[in-house]
Short mmCIF file of C-alpha atoms in Angstrom, two decimals:
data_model
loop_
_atom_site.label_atom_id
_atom_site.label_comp_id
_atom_site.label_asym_id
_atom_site.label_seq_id
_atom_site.Cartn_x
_atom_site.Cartn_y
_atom_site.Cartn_z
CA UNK A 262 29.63 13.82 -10.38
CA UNK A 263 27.12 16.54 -10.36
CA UNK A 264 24.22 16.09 -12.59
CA UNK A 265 25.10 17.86 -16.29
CA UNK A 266 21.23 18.27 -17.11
CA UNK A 267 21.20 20.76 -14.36
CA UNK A 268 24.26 22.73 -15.68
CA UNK A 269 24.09 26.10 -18.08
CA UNK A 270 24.47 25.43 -21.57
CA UNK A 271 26.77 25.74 -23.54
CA UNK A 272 25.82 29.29 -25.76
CA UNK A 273 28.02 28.34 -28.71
CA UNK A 274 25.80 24.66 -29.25
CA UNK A 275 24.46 24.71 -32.87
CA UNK A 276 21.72 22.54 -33.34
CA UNK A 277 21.19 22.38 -37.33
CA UNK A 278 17.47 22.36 -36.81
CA UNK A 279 17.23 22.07 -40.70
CA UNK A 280 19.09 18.68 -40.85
CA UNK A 281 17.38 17.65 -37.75
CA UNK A 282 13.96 17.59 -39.60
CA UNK A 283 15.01 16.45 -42.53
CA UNK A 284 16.32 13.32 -40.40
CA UNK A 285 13.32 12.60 -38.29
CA UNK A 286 11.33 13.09 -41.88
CA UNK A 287 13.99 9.85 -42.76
CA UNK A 288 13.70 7.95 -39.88
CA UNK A 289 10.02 6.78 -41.16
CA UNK A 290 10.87 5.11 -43.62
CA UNK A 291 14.92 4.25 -42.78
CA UNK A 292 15.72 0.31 -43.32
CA UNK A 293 16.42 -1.43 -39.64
CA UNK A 294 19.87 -1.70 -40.62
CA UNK A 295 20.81 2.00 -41.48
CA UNK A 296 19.64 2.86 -37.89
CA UNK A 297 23.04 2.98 -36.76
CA UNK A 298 24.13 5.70 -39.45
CA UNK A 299 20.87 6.89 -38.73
CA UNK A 300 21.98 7.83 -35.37
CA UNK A 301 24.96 9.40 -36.00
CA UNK A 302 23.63 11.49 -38.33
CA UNK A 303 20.89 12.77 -35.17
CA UNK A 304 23.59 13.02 -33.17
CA UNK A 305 25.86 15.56 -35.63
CA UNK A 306 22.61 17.63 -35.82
CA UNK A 307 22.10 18.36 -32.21
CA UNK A 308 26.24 19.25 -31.69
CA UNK A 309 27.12 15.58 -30.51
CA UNK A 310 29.93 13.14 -31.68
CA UNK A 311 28.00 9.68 -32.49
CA UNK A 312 25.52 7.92 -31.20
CA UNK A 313 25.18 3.83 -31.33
CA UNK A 314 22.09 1.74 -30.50
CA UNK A 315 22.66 -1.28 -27.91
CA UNK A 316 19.40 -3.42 -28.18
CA UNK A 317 19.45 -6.04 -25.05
CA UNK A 318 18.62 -9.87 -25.83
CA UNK A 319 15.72 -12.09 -25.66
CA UNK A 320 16.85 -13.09 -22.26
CA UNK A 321 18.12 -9.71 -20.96
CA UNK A 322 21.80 -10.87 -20.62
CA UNK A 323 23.56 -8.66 -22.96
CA UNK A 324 23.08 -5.46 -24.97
CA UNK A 325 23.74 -5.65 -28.49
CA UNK A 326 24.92 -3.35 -30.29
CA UNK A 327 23.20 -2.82 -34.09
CA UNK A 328 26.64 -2.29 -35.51
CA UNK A 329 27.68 -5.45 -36.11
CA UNK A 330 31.88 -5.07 -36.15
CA UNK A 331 30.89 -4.23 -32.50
CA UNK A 332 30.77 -6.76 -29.54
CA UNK A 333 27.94 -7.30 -27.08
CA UNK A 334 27.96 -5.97 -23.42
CA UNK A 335 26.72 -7.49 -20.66
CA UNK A 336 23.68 -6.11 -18.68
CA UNK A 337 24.89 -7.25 -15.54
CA UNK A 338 28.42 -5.92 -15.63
CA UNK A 339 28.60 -2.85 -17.41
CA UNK A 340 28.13 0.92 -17.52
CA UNK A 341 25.83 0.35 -20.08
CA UNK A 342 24.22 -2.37 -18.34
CA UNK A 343 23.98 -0.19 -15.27
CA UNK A 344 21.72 2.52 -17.38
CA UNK A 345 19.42 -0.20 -18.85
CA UNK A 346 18.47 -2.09 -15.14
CA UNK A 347 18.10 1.49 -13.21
CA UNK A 348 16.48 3.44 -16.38
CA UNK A 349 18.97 6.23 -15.44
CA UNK A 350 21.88 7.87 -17.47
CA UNK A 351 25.03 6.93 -16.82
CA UNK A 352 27.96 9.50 -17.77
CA UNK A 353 31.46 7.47 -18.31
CA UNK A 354 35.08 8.68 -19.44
CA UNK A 355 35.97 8.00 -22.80
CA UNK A 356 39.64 9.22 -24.46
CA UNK A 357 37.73 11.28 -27.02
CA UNK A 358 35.77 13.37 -24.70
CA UNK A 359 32.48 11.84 -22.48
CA UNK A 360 30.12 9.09 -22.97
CA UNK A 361 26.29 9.53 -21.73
CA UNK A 362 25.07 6.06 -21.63
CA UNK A 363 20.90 6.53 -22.12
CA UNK A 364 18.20 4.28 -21.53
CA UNK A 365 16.38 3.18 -24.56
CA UNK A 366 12.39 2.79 -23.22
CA UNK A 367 9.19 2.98 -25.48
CA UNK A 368 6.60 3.83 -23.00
CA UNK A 369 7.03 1.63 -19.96
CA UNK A 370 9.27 -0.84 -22.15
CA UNK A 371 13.46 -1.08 -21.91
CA UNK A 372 14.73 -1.58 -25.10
CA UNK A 373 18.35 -1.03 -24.75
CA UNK A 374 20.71 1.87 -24.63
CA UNK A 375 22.22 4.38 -26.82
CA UNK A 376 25.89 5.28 -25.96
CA UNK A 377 26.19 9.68 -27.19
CA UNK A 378 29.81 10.70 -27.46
CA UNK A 379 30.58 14.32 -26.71
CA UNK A 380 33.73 16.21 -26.47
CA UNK A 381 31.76 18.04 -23.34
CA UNK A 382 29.62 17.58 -21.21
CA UNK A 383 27.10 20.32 -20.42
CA UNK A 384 23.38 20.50 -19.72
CA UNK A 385 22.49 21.24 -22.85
CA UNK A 386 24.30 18.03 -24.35
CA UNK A 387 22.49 16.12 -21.33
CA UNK A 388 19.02 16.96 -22.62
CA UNK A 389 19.68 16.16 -26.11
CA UNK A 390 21.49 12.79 -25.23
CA UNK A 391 17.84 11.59 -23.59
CA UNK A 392 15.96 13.41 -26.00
CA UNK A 393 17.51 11.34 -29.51
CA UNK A 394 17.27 8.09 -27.05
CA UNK A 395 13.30 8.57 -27.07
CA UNK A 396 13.31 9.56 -30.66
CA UNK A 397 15.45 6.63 -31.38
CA UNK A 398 13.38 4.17 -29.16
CA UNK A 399 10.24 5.18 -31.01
CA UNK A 400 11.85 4.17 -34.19
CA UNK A 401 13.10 1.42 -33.09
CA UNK A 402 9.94 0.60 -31.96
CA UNK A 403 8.41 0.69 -35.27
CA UNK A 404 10.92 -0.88 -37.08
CA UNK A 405 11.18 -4.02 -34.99
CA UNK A 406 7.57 -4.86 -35.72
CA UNK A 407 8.53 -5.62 -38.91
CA UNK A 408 11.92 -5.99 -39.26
CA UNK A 409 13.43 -9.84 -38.88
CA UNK A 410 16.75 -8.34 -39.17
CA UNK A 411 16.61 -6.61 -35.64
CA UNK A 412 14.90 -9.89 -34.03
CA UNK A 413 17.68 -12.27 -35.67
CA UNK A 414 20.27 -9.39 -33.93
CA UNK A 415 18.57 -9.92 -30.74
CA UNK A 416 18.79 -13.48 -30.58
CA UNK A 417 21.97 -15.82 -29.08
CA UNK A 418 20.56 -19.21 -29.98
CA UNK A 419 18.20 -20.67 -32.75
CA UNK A 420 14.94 -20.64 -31.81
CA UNK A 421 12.85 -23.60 -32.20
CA UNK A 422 9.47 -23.56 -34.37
CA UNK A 423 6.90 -24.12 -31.13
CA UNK A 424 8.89 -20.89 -29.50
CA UNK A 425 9.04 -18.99 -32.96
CA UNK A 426 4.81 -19.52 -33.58
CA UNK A 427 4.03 -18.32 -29.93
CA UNK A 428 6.53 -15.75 -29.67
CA UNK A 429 4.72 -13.71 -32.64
CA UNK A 430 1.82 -13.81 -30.44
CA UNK A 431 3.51 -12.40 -27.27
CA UNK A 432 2.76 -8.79 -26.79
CA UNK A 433 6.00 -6.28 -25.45
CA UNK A 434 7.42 -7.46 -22.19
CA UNK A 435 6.24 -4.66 -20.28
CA UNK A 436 3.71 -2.10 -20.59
CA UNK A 437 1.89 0.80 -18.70
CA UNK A 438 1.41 4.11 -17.34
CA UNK A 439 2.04 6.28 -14.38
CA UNK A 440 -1.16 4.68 -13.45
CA UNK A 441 -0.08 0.97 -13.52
CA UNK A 442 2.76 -1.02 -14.89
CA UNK A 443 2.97 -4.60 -15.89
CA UNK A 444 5.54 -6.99 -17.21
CA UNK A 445 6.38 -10.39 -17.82
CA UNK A 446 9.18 -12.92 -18.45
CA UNK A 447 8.91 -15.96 -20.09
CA UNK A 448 11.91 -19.13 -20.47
CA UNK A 449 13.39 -21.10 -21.65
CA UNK A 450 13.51 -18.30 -24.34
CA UNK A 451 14.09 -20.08 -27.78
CA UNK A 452 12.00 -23.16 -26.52
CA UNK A 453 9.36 -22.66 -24.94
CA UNK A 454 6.24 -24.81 -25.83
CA UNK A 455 3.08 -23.90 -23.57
CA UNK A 456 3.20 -20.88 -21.50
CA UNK A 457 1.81 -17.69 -22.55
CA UNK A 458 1.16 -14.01 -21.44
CA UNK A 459 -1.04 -11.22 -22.34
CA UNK A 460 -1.42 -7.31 -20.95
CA UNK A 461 -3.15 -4.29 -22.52
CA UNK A 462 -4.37 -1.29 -21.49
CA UNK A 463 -7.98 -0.26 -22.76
CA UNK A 464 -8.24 3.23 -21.15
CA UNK A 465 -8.19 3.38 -17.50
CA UNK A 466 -8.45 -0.55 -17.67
CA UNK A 467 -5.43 -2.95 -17.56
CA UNK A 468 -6.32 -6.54 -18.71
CA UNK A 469 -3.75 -9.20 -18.11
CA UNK A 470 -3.84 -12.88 -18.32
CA UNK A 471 -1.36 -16.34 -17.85
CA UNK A 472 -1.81 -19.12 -19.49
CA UNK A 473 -0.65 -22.78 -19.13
CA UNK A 474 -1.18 -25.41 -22.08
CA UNK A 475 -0.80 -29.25 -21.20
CA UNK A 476 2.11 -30.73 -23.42
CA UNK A 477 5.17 -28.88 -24.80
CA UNK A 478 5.41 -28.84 -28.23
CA UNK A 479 3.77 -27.20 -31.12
CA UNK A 480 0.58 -27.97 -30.33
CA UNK A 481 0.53 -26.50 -26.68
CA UNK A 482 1.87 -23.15 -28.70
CA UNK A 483 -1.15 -23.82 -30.73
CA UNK A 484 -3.85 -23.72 -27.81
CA UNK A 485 -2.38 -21.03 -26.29
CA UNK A 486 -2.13 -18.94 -29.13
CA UNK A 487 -5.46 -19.87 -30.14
CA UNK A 488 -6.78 -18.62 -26.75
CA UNK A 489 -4.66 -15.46 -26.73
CA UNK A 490 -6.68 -14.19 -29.81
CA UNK A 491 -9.80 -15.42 -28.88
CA UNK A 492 -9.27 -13.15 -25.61
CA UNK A 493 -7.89 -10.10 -27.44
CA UNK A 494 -11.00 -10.76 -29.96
CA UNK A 495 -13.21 -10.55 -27.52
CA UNK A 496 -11.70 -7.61 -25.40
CA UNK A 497 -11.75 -5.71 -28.41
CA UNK A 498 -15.39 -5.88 -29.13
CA UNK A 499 -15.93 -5.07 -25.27
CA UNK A 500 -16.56 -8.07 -23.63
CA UNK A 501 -16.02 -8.07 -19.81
CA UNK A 502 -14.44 -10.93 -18.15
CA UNK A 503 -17.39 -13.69 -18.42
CA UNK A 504 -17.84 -13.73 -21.53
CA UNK A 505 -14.47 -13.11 -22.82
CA UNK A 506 -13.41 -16.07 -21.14
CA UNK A 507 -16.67 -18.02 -22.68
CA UNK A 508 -15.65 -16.51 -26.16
CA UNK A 509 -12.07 -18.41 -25.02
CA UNK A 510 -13.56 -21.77 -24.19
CA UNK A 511 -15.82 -21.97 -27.41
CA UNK A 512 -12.62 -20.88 -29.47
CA UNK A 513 -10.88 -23.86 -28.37
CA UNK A 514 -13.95 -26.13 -28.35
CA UNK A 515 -14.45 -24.83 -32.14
CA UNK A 516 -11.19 -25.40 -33.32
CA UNK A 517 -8.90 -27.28 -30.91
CA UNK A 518 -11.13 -29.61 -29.51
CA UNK A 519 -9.06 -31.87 -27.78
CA UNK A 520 -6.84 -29.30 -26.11
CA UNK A 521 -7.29 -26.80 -23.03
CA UNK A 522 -5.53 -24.68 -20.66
CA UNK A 523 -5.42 -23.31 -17.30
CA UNK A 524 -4.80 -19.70 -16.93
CA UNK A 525 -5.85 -16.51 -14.95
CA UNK A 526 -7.23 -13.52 -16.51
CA UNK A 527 -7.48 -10.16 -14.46
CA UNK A 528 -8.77 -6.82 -15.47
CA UNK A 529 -7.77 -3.99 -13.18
CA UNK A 530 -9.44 0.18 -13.34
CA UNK A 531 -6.60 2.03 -12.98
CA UNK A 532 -8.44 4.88 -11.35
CA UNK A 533 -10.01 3.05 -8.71
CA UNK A 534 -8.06 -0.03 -7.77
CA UNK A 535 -10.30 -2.60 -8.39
CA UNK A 536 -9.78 -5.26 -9.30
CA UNK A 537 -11.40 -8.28 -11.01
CA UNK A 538 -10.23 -12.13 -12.04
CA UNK A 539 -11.05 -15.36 -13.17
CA UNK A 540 -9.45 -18.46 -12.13
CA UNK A 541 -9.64 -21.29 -14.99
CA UNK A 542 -7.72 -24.39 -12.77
CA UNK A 543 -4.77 -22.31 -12.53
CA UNK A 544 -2.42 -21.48 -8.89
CA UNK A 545 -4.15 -18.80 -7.75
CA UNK A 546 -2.22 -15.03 -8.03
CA UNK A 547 -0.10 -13.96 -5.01
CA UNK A 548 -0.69 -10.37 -3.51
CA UNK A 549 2.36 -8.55 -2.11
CA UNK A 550 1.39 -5.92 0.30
CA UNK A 551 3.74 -3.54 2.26
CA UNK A 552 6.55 -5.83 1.43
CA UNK A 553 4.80 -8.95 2.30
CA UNK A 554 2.74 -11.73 0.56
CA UNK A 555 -0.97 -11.44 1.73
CA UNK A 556 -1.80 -15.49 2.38
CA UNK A 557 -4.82 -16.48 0.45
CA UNK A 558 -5.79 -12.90 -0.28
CA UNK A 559 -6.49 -13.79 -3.89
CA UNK A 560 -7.84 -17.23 -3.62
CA UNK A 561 -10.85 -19.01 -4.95
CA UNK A 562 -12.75 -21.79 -5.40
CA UNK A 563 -11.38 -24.52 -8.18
CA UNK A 564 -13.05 -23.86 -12.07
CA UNK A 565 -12.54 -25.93 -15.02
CA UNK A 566 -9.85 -25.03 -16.95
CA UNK A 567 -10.07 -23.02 -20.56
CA UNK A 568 -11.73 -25.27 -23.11
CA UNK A 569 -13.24 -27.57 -20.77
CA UNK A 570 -15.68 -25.72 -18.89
CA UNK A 571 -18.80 -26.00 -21.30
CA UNK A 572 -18.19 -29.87 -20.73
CA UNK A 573 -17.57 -29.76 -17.19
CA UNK A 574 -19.85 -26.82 -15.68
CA UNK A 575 -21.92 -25.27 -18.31
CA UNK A 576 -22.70 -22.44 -15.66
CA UNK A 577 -21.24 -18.79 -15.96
CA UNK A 578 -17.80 -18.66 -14.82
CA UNK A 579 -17.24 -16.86 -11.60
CA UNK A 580 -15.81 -13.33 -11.11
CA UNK A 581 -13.87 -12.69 -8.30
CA UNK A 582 -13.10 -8.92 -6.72
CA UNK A 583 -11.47 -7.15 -4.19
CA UNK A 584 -9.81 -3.52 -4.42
CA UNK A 585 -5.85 -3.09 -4.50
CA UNK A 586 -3.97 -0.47 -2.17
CA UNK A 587 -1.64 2.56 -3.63
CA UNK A 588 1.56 0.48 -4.39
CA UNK A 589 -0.07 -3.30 -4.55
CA UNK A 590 1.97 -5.97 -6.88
CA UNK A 591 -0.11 -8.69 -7.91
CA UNK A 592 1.65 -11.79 -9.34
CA UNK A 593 0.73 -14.49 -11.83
CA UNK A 594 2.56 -17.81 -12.55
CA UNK A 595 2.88 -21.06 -13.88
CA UNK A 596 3.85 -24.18 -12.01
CA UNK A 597 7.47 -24.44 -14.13
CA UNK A 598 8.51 -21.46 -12.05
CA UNK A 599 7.85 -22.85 -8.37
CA UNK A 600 8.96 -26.71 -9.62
CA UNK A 601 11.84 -26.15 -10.89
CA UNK A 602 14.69 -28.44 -9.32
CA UNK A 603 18.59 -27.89 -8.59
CA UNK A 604 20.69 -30.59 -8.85
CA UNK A 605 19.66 -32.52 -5.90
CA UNK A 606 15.91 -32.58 -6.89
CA UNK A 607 15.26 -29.66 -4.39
CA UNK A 608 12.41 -27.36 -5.48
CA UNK A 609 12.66 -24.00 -5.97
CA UNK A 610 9.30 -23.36 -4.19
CA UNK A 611 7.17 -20.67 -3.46
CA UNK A 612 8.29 -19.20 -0.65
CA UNK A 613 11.78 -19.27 -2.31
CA UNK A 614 9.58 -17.37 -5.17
CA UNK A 615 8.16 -14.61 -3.31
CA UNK A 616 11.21 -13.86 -0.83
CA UNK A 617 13.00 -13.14 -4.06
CA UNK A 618 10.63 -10.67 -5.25
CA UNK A 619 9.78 -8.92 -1.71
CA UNK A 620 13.97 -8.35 -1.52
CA UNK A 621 13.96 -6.91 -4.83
CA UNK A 622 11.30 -5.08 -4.37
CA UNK A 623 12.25 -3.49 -0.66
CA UNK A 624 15.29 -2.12 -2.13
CA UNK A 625 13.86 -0.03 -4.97
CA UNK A 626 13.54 -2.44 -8.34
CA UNK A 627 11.39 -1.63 -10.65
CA UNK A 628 8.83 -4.76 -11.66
CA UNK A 629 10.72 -5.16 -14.42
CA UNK A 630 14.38 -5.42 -13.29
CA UNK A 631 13.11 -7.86 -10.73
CA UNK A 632 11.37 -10.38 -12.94
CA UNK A 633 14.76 -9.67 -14.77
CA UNK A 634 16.88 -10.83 -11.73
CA UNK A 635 14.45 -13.48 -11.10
CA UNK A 636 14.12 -15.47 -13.94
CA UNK A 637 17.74 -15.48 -14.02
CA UNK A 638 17.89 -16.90 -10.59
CA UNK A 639 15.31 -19.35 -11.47
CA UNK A 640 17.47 -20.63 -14.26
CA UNK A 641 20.53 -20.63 -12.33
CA UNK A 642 19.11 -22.92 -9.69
CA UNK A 643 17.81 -25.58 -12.53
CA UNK A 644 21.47 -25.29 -14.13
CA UNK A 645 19.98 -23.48 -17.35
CA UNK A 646 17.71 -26.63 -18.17
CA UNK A 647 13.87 -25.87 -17.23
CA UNK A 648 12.26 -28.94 -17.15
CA UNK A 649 9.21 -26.84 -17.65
CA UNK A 650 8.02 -23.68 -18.90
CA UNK A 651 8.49 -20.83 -16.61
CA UNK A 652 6.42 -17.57 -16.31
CA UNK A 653 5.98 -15.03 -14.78
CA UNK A 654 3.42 -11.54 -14.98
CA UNK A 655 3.84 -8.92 -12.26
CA UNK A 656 1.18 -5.73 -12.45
CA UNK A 657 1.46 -3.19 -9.77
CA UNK A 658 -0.84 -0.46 -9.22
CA UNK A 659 0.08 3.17 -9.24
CA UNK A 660 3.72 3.50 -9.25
CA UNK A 661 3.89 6.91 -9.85
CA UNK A 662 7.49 6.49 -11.73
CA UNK A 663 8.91 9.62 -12.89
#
């Protein structure tokens, strides 16, 4: 089908740019649940049928739709599914006219997919199909920060209390620019105890960090959320990598004194490449190169992990360096993802680990569809019952997406 973006419009499509405004003027301060009529009402304005949000689930297994007589579709067999995993429109038949199945993505983030009906199809209806799916994803945005309605909608099992404390702590799975993009997946969703993740991006500078609590239960979510805000406190009041990880292991030795963590915490300048870590007892990150893991590449020696160093080795802790090529995926992980087990007690292993994401990678995923694909794999293999937590951060550098 040739691409209707690239067609002539359509002269006689009205767009009631009066009605428009006075719905984007609404959509600050529309309750999460009118979003749906919300939509359709956009959709009227710019000479479309309806529009309907599909928000995918905590695990990225189905996209659900925010109209709630309305069933669920899954990710991995569906048109829709097809537009969320390749961040590409997807144009079906529908009795009624056309269907343009768009991605839903707030900055580097997939949130779902909105589903336009159109009697026609013409270029004109293209461009405003994508354009109300990036107003909509920006209001969805905002009103999931808040809203426990759209979480609750997004959710398939009930979440345990450990999982519910850490998970208000996690920041958006994936983030970025056309600089650098990274993102991270984290099981078992609705239970997970001591595993955390962290990326921001402070200018040119993207900071990401893993983290690993001994124990799963509330008080491993405890540690690690404790040293997620001591590490965003001290990022925030400019602290480069020594001493936010100091202002990390006298936040736990203040207030959790009996608990500690291992973890890896990277900053990376966008603009040049480099790029800088910290190793706190932690398997050391994995650099894939040209389709290949680089062995050792990001190795170093063996610190004390977070919370223990001022009673181990009261030295500095030491920075590590080296500077990334265009197109360089660096990887971070905790042990639940390499040990997990199938059925006859067979790891999953690293090499298993890394072949998966070099395959997925050589045939054009994004980072994000890949730790997608991967995590699913990973619970596949251990029958959908981690013995540990699993997860996983992926940054790459300069990806140039369009």
């Amino acid at each position: 089908m040739p691409d209707p973006s690239q067609a002539p419009a359509d002269p006689g499509t009205a767009v009631d740019e009066s009605r428009l405004e006075e719905l984007i003027t609404e959509a600050q301060i529309v309750l999460p649940v009118d979003l749906s009529a919300l939509a359709n009402r956009c959709a009227l304005a710019l000479g479309l049928n309806t529009a309907l949000i599909y928000l995918v689930d905590l695990q990225q297994w189905l996209l659900i739709p925010l109209d709630e007589s309305l069933e669920p579709l899954p990710v991995d067999a569906s048109q829709a599914g097809w537009a969320y995993r390749t961040v590409s429109p997807r144009v079906t038949d529908d009795r009624d006219g056309v269907v343009v199945w768009a991605p839903l993505v707030d900055g580097a983030e997939r949130l779902g997919v909105l589903a336009v009906r159109t009697a026609t199809l013409d270029g004109s209806r293209m461009r405003r199909s994508r354009m109300l799916a990036d107003l909509l994803a920006m209001v969805v945005t905002s009103k999931r920060a808040y809203s426990d309605w759209i979480a609750a909608r997004t959710r398939t099992a009930t979440m345990r209390l450990p999982a519910e404390m850490l998970r208000a702590f996690l920041p958006p799975r994936t983030i970025g620019s056309t600089q650098c993009v990274s993102t991270a997946v984290l099981e078992p969703a609705y239970d997970v105890g001591g595993d955390a993740f962290d990326h921001a991006v402070v200018k040119h500078v993207l900071h990401t960090m893993i983290l690993d609590a001994m124990g799963h239960d509330l008080a491993s979510g405890l540690t690690t959320s404790v040293a997620m805000a001591g590490a965003r406190n001290a990022r925030r009041s400019g602290a480069d990598l020594p001493d936010l990880v100091g202002s990390v292991d006298r936040a736990l030795a203040q207030w959790l004194p009996d608990h500690f963590c291992t973890g890896v915490v990277c900053r990376l300048d966008a603009d040049t490449g480099e790029l800088r870590w910290i190793n706190c007892g932690h398997p050391p990150p994995l650099l894939i190169r040209a389709e290949r893991v680089l062995d050792g590449a990001l190795d170093s020696p063996p610190q004390p992990p977070i919370g223990l160093h001022s009673e181990l080795e009261p030295a500095a802790r030491q920075v590590h360096e080296t500077t990334l090529e265009l197109g360089d995926r660096v990887l971070l992980y905790t042990d639940g993802v390499v040990d997990a087990r199938d059925a006859n007690g067979v790891e999953f292993g690293l090499d298993r680990f890394t072949d998966f994401i070099i395959r997925a990678s050589a045939v054009g995923q994004r980072p994000a569809e890949v730790l997608r694909l991967l995590i699913h794999a990973i619970l596949d293999y251990q029958q959908n019952d981690l013995r540990d937590d699993a997860t996983i951060l992926l940054f790459e550098w300069h990806p140039q997406y369009p």
